[in-house]
GROMACS .gro file of N, CA and C in nm:
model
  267
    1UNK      N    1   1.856  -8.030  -3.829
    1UNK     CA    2   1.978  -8.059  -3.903
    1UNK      C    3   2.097  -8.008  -3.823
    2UNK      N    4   2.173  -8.113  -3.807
    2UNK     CA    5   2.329  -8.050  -3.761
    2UNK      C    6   2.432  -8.041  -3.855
    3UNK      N    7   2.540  -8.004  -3.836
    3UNK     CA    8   2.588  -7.981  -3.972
    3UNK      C    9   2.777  -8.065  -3.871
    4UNK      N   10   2.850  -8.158  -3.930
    4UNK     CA   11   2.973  -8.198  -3.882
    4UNK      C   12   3.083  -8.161  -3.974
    5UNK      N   13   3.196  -8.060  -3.923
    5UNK     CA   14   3.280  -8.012  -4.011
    5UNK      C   15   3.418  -8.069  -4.002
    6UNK      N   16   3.510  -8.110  -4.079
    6UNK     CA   17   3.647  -8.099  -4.045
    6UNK      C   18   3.728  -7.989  -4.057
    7UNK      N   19   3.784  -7.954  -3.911
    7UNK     CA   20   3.885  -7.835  -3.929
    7UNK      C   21   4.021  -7.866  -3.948
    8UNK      N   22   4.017  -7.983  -3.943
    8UNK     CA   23   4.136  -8.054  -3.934
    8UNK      C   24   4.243  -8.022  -4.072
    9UNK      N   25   4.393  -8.096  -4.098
    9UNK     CA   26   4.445  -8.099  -4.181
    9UNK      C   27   4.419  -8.245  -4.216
   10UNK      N   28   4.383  -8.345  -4.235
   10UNK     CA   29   4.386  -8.473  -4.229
   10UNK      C   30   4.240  -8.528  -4.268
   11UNK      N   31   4.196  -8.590  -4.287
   11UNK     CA   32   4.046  -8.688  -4.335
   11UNK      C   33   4.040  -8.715  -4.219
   12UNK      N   34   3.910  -8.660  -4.189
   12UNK     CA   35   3.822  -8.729  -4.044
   12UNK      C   36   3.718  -8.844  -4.078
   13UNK      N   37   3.756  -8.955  -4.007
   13UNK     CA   38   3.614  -9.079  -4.016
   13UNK      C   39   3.536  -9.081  -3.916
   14UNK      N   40   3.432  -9.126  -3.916
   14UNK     CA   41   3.411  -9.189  -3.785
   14UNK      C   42   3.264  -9.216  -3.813
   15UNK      N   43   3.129  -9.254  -3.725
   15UNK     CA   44   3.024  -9.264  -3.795
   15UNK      C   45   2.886  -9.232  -3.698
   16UNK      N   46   2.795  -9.147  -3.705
   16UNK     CA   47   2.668  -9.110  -3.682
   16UNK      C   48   2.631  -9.253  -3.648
   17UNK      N   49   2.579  -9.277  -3.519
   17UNK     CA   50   2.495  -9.391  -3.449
   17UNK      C   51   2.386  -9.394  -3.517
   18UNK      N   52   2.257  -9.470  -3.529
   18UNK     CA   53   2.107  -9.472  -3.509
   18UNK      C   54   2.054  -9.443  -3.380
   19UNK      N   55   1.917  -9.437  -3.399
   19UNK     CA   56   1.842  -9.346  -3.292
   19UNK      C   57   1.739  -9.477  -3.302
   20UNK      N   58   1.695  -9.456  -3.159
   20UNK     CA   59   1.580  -9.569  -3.095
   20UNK      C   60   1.454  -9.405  -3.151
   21UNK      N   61   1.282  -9.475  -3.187
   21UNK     CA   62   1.191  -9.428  -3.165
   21UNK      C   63   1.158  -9.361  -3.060
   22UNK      N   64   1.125  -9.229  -3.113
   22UNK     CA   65   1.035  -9.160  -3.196
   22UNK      C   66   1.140  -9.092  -3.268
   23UNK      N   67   1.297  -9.050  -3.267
   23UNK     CA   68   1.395  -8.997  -3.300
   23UNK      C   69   1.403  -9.072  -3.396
   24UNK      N   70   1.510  -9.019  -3.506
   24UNK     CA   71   1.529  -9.089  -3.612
   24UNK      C   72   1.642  -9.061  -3.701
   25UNK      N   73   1.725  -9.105  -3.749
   25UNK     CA   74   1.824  -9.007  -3.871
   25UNK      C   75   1.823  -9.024  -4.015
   26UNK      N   76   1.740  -8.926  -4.037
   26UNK     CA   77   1.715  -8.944  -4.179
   26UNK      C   78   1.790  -8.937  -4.315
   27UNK      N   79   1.916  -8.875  -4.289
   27UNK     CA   80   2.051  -8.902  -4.327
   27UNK      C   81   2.142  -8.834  -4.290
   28UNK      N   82   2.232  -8.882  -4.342
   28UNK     CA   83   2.398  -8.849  -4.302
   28UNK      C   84   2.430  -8.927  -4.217
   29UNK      N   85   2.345  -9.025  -4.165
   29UNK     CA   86   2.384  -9.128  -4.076
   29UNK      C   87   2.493  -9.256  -4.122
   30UNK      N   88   2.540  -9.322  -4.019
   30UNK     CA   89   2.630  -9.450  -4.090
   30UNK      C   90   2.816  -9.350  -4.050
   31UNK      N   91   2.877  -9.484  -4.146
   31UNK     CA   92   2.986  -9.405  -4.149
   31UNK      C   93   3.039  -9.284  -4.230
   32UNK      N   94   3.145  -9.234  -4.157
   32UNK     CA   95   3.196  -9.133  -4.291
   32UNK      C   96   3.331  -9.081  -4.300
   33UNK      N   97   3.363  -9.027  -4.428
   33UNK     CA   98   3.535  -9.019  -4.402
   33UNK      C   99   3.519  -8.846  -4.465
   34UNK      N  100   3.527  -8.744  -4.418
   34UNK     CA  101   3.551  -8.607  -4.441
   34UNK      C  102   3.655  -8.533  -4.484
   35UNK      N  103   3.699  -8.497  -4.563
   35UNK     CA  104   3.824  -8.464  -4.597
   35UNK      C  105   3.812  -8.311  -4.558
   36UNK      N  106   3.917  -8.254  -4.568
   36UNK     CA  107   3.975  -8.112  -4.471
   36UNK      C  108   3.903  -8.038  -4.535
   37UNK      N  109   3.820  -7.948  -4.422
   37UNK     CA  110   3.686  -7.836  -4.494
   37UNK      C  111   3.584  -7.886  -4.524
   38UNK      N  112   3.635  -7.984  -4.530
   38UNK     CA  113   3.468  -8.080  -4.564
   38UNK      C  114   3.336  -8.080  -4.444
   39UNK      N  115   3.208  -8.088  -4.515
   39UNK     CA  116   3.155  -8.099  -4.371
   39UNK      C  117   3.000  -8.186  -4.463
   40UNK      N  118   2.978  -8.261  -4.333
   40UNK     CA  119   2.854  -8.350  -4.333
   40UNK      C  120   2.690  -8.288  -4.273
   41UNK      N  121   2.610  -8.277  -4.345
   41UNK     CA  122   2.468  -8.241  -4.260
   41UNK      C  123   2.434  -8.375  -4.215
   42UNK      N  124   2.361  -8.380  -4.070
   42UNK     CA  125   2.281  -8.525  -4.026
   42UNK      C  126   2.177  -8.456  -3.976
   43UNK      N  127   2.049  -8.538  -4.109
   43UNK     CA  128   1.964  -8.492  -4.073
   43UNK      C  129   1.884  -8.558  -3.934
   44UNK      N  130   1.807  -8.508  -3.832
   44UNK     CA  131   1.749  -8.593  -3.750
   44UNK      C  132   1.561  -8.547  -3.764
   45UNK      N  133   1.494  -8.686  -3.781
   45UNK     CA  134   1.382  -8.643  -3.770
   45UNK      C  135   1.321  -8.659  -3.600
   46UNK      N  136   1.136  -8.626  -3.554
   46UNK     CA  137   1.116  -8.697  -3.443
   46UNK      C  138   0.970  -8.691  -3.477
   47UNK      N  139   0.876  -8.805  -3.455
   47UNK     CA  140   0.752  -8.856  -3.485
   47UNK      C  141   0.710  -8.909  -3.351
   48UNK      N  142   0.675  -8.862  -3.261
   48UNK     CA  143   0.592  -8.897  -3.130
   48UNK      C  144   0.494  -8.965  -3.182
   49UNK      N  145   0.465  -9.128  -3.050
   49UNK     CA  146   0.365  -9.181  -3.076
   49UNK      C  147   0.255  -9.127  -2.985
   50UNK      N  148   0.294  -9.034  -2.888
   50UNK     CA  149   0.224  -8.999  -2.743
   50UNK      C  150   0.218  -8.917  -2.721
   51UNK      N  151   0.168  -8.784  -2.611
   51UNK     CA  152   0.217  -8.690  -2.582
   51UNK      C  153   0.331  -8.689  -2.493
   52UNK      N  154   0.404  -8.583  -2.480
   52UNK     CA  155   0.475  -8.625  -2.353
   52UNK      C  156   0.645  -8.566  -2.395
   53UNK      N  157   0.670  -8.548  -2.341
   53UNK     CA  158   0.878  -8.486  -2.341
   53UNK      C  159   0.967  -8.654  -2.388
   54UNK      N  160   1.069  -8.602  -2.475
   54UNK     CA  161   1.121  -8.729  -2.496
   54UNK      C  162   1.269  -8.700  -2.541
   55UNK      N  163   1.361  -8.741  -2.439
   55UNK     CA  164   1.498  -8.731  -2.443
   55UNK      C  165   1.586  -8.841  -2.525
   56UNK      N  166   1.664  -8.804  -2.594
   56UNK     CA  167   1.742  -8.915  -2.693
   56UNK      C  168   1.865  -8.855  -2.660
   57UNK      N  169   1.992  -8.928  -2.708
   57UNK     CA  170   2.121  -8.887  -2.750
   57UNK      C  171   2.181  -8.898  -2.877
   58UNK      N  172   2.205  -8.854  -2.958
   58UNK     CA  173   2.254  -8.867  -3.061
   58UNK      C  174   2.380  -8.885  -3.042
   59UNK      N  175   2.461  -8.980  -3.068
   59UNK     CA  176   2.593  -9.038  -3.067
   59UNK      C  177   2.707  -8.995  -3.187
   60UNK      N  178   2.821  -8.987  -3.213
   60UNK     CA  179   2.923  -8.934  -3.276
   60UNK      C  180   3.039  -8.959  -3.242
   61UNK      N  181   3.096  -9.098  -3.335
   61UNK     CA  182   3.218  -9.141  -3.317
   61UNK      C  183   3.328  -9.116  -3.428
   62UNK      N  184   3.414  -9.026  -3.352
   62UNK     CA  185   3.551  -9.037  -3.486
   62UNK      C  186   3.723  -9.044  -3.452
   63UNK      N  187   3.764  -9.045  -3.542
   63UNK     CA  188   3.928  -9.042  -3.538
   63UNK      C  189   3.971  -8.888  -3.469
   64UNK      N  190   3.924  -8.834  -3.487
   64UNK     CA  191   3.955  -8.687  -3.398
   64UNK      C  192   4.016  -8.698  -3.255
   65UNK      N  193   4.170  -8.699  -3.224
   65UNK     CA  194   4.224  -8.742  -3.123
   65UNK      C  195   4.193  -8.647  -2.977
   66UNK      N  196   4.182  -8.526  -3.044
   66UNK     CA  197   4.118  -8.457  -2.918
   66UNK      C  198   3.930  -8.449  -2.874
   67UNK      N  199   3.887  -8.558  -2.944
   67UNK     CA  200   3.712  -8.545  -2.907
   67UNK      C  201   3.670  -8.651  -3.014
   68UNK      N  202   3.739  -8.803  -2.911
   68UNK     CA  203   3.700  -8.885  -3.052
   68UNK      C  204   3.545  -8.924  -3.042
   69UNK      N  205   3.465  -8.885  -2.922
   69UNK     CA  206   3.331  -8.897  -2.868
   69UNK      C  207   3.244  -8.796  -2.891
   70UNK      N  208   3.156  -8.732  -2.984
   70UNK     CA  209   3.031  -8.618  -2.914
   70UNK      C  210   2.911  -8.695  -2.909
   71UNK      N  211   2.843  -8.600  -2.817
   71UNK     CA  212   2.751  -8.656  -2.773
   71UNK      C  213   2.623  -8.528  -2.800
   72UNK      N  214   2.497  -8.550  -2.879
   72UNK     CA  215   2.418  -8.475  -2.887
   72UNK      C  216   2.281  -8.509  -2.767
   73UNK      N  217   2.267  -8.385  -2.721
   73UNK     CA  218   2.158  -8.455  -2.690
   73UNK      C  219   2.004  -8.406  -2.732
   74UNK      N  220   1.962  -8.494  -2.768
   74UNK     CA  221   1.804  -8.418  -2.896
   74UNK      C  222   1.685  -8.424  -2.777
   75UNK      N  223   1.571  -8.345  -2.715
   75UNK     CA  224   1.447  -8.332  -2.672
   75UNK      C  225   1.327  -8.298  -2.786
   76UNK      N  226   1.251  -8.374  -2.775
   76UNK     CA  227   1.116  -8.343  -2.821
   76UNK      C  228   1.006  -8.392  -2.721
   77UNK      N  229   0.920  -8.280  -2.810
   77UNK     CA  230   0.810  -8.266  -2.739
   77UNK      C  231   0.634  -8.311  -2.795
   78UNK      N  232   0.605  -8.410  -2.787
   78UNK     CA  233   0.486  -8.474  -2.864
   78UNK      C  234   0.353  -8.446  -2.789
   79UNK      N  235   0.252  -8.362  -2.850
   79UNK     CA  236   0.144  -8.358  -2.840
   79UNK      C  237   0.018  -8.391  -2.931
   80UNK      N  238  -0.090  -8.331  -2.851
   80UNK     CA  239  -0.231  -8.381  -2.913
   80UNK      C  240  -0.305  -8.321  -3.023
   81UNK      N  241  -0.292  -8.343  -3.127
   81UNK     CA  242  -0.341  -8.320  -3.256
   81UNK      C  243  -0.521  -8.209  -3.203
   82UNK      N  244  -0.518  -8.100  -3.158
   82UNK     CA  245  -0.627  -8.030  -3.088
   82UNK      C  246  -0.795  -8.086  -3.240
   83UNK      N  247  -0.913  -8.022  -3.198
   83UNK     CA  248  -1.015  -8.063  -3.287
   83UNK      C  249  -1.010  -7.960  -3.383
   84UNK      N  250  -1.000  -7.940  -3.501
   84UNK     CA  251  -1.026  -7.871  -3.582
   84UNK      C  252  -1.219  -7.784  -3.606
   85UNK      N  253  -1.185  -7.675  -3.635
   85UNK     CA  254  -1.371  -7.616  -3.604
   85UNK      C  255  -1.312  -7.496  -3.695
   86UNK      N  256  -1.453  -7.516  -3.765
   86UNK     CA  257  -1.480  -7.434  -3.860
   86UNK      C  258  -1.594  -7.306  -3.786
   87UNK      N  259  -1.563  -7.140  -3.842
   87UNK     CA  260  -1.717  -7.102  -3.824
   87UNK      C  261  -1.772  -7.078  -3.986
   88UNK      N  262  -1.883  -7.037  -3.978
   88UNK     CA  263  -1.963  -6.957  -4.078
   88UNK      C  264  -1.986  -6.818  -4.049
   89UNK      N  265  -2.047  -6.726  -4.155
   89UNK     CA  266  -2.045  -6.597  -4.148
   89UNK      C  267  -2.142  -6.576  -4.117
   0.00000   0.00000   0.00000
């Protein structure tokens, strides 16, 4: 979870991109308009189909004249479900 705040005096818009697979945004995504103090959580999930390292960007566009661009960048890491083993006593 990230959390997007306005420090501003003014209503901030702008809107959370989508994410290509295995990344995902499970909400707070889309557009949004924030009013002063206000702040947005975006949630992001990630579901590997493989093992293996996997780089995304999470995108962030708004009216904010000094940083109308952020850019997140999300890594995960997908591995192998190991065998489960039981002992006895």
């Amino acid at each position: 979870t990230l959390f997007l705040r306005n420090i501003g005096a003014a209503p901030l818009a702008g809107s959370v991109e989508s994410l290509s697979p295995p990344f995902q945004v499970l909400s707070g995504g889309g557009h949004f308009v924030l009013p002063p103090g206000q702040r947005l959580a975006v949630v992001v999930g990630f579901t590997p189909a493989a093992p293996g390292t996997v780089i995304s960007t999470l995108v962030i566009d708004s009216t904010d004249p000094d940083q109308p661009g952020v850019y997140v960048q999300l890594e995960g890491e997908g591995t192998t479900q190991g065998d489960e083993c039981a002992t006895a006593p």
